[in-house]
mmCIF file of C-alpha atoms in Angstrom:
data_model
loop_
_atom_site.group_PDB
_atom_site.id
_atom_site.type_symbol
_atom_site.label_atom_id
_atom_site.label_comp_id
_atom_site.label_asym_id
_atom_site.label_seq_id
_atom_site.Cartn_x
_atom_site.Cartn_y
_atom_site.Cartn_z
ATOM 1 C CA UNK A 5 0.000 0.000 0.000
ATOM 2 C CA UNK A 6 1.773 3.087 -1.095
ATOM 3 C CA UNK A 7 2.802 5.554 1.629
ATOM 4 C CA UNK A 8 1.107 3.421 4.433
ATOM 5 C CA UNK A 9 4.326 3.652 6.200
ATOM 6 C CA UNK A 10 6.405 1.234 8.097
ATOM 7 C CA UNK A 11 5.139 -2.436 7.563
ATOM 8 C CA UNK A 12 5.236 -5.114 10.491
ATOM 9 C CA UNK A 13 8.596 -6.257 11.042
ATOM 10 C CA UNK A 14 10.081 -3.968 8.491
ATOM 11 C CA UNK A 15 13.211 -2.276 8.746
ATOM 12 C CA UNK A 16 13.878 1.011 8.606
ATOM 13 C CA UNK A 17 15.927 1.357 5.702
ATOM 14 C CA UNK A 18 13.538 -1.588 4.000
ATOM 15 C CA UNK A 19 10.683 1.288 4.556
ATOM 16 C CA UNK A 20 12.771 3.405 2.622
ATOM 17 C CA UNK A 21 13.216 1.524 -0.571
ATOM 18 C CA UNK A 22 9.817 0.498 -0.450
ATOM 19 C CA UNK A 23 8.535 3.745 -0.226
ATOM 20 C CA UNK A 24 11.075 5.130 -2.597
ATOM 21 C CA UNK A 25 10.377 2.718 -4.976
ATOM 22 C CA UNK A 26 6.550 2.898 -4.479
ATOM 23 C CA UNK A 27 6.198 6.949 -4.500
ATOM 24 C CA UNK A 28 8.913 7.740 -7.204
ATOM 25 C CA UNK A 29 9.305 4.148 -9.472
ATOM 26 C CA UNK A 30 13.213 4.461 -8.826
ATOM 27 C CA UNK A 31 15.468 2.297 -7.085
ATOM 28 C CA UNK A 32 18.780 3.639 -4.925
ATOM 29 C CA UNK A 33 21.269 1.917 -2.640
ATOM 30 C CA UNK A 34 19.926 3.172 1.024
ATOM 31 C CA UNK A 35 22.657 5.251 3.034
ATOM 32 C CA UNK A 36 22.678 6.515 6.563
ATOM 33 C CA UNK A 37 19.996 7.799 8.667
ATOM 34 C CA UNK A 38 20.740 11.798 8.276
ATOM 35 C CA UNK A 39 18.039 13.015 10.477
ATOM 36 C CA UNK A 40 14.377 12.269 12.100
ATOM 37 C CA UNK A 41 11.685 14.678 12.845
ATOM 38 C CA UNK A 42 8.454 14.208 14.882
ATOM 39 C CA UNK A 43 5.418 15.551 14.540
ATOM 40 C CA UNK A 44 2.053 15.112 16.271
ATOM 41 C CA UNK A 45 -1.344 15.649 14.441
ATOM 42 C CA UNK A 46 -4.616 16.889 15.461
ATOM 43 C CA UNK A 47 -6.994 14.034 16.197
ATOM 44 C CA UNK A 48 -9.497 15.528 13.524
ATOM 45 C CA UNK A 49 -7.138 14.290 10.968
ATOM 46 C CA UNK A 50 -7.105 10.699 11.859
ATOM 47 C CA UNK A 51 -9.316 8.440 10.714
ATOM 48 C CA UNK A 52 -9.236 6.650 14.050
ATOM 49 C CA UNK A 53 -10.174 9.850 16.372
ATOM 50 C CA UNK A 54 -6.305 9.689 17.763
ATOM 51 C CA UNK A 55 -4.061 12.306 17.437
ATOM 52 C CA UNK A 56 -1.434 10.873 15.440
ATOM 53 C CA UNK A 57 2.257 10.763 15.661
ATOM 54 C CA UNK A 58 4.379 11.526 12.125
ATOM 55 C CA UNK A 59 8.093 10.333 12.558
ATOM 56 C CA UNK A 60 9.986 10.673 9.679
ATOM 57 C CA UNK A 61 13.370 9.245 9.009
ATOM 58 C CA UNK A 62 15.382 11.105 6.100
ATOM 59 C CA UNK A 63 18.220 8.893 4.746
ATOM 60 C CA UNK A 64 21.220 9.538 1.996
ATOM 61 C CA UNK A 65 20.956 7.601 -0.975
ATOM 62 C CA UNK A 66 22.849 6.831 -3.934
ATOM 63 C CA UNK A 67 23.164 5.448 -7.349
ATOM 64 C CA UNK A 68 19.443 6.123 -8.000
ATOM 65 C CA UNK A 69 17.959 4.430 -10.870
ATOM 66 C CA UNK A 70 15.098 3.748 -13.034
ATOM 67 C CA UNK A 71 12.342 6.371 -14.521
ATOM 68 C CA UNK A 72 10.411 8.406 -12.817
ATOM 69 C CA UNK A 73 6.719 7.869 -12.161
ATOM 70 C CA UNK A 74 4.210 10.144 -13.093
ATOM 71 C CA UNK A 75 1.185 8.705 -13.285
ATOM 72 C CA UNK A 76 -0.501 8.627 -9.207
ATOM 73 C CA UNK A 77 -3.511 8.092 -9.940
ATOM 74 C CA UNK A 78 -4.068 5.127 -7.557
ATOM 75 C CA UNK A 79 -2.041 6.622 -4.619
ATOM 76 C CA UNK A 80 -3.871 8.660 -2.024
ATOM 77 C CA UNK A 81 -0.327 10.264 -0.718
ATOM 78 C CA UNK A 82 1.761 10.977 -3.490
ATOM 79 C CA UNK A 83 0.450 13.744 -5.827
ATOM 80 C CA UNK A 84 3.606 14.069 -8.052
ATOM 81 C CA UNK A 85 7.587 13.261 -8.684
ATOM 82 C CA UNK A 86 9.811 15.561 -10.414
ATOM 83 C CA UNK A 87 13.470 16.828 -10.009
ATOM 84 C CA UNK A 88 13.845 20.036 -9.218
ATOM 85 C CA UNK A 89 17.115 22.416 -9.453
ATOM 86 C CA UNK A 90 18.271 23.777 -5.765
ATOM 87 C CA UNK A 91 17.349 27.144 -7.867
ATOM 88 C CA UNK A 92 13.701 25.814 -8.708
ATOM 89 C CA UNK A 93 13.084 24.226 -5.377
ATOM 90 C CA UNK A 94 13.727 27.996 -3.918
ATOM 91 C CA UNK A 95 10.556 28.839 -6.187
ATOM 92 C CA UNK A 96 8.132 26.246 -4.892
ATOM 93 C CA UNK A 97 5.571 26.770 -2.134
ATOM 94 C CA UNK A 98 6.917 23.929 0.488
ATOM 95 C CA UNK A 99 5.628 21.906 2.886
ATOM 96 C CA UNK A 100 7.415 21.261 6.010
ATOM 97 C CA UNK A 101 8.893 18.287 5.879
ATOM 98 C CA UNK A 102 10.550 19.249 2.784
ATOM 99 C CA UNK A 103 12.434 21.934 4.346
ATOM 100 C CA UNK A 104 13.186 19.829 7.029
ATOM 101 C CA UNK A 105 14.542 17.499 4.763
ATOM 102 C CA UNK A 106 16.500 20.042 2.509
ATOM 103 C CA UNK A 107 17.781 21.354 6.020
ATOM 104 C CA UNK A 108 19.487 17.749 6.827
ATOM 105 C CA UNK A 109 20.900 17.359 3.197
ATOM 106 C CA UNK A 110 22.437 20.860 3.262
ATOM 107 C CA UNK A 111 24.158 19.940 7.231
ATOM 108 C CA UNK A 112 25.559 16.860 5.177
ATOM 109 C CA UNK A 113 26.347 19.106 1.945
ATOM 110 C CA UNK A 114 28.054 22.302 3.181
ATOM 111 C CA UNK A 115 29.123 23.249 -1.055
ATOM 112 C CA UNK A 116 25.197 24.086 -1.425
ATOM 113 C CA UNK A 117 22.810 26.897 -0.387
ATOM 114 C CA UNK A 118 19.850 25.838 1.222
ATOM 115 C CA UNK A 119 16.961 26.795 -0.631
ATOM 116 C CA UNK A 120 15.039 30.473 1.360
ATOM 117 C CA UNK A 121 12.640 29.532 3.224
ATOM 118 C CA UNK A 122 8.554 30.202 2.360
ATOM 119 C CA UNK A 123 5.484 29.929 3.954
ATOM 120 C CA UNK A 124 3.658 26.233 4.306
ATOM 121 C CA UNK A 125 0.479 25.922 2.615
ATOM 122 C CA UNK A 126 -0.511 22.830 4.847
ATOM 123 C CA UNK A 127 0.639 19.797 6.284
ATOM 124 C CA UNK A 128 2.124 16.683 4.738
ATOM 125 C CA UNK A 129 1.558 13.148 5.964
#
C-alpha cells in the first residue's frame, strides 16, 4: 500500500526503498539515517479519532535508478515526482517536511545553499 508507512517487522531502511520505490518508481542503494523529525497531528485528521504521531526518518541515498513515475492516480499520498534544481526548489511553495529534509541534506552538503525559506500551505503526511 503506497505511503502506508512502516510495515510489520520492516526495517527502517527496508521502509525506505519500499517507499522510494513505491512513490517515485526508482530504485537507490539506502545510506545513513541523516536526520528524524516528529510531529504530532490533530486528532481531527485521523481516521481513528487519535491524534497521530508523524516520525519521519530522512536517509542519503545513492546510485538512484530507473524512470520516474508520473502517473498517481491510484495513490492517495503521493500527488507528483519531479526533479527540481536547488534554484527551482527555492521557487516552490513547500511543505514542512521538505524543508526539514532540505535542512538535513544541506548539514551533510556544506558546497550548497539551502533553498530560502517560504510559507507552508498545509501539512504533509
Amino acid at each position: 500500500m503506497p505511503g502506508g508507512g512502516m510495515e510489520w517487522a520492516e526495517e527502517a531502511h527496508e521502509t525506505a526503498l519500499r517507499a522510494l520505490k513505491e512513490e517515485t518508481g526508482l530504485y537507490a542503494d539506502i545510506g545513513p539515517l541523516l536526520g528524524a523529525q516528529s510531529k504530532w497531528f490533530d486528532e481531527r485528521t485521523s481516521d481513528a479519532g487519535q491524534r497521530p504521531l508523524a516520525l519521519r526518518l530522512i536517509f542519503g541515498v545513492r546510485n538512484c535508478v530507473g524512470e520516474l513515475n508520473g502517473d498517481f492516480r491510484d495513490d492517495d499520498t503521493t500527488v507528483g515526482a519531479a526533479w527540481f534544481t536547488i534554484e527551482d526548489v527555492q521557487q516552490l511553495n513547500r511543505v514542512e517536511v521538505v524543508d526539514f529534509g532540505l535542512s538535513v541534506v544541506f548539514k551533510e552538503n556544506t558546497s550548497i545553499r539551502p533553498p530560502a525559506k517560504r510559507s507552508y500551505s498545509g501539512i504533509c503526511n
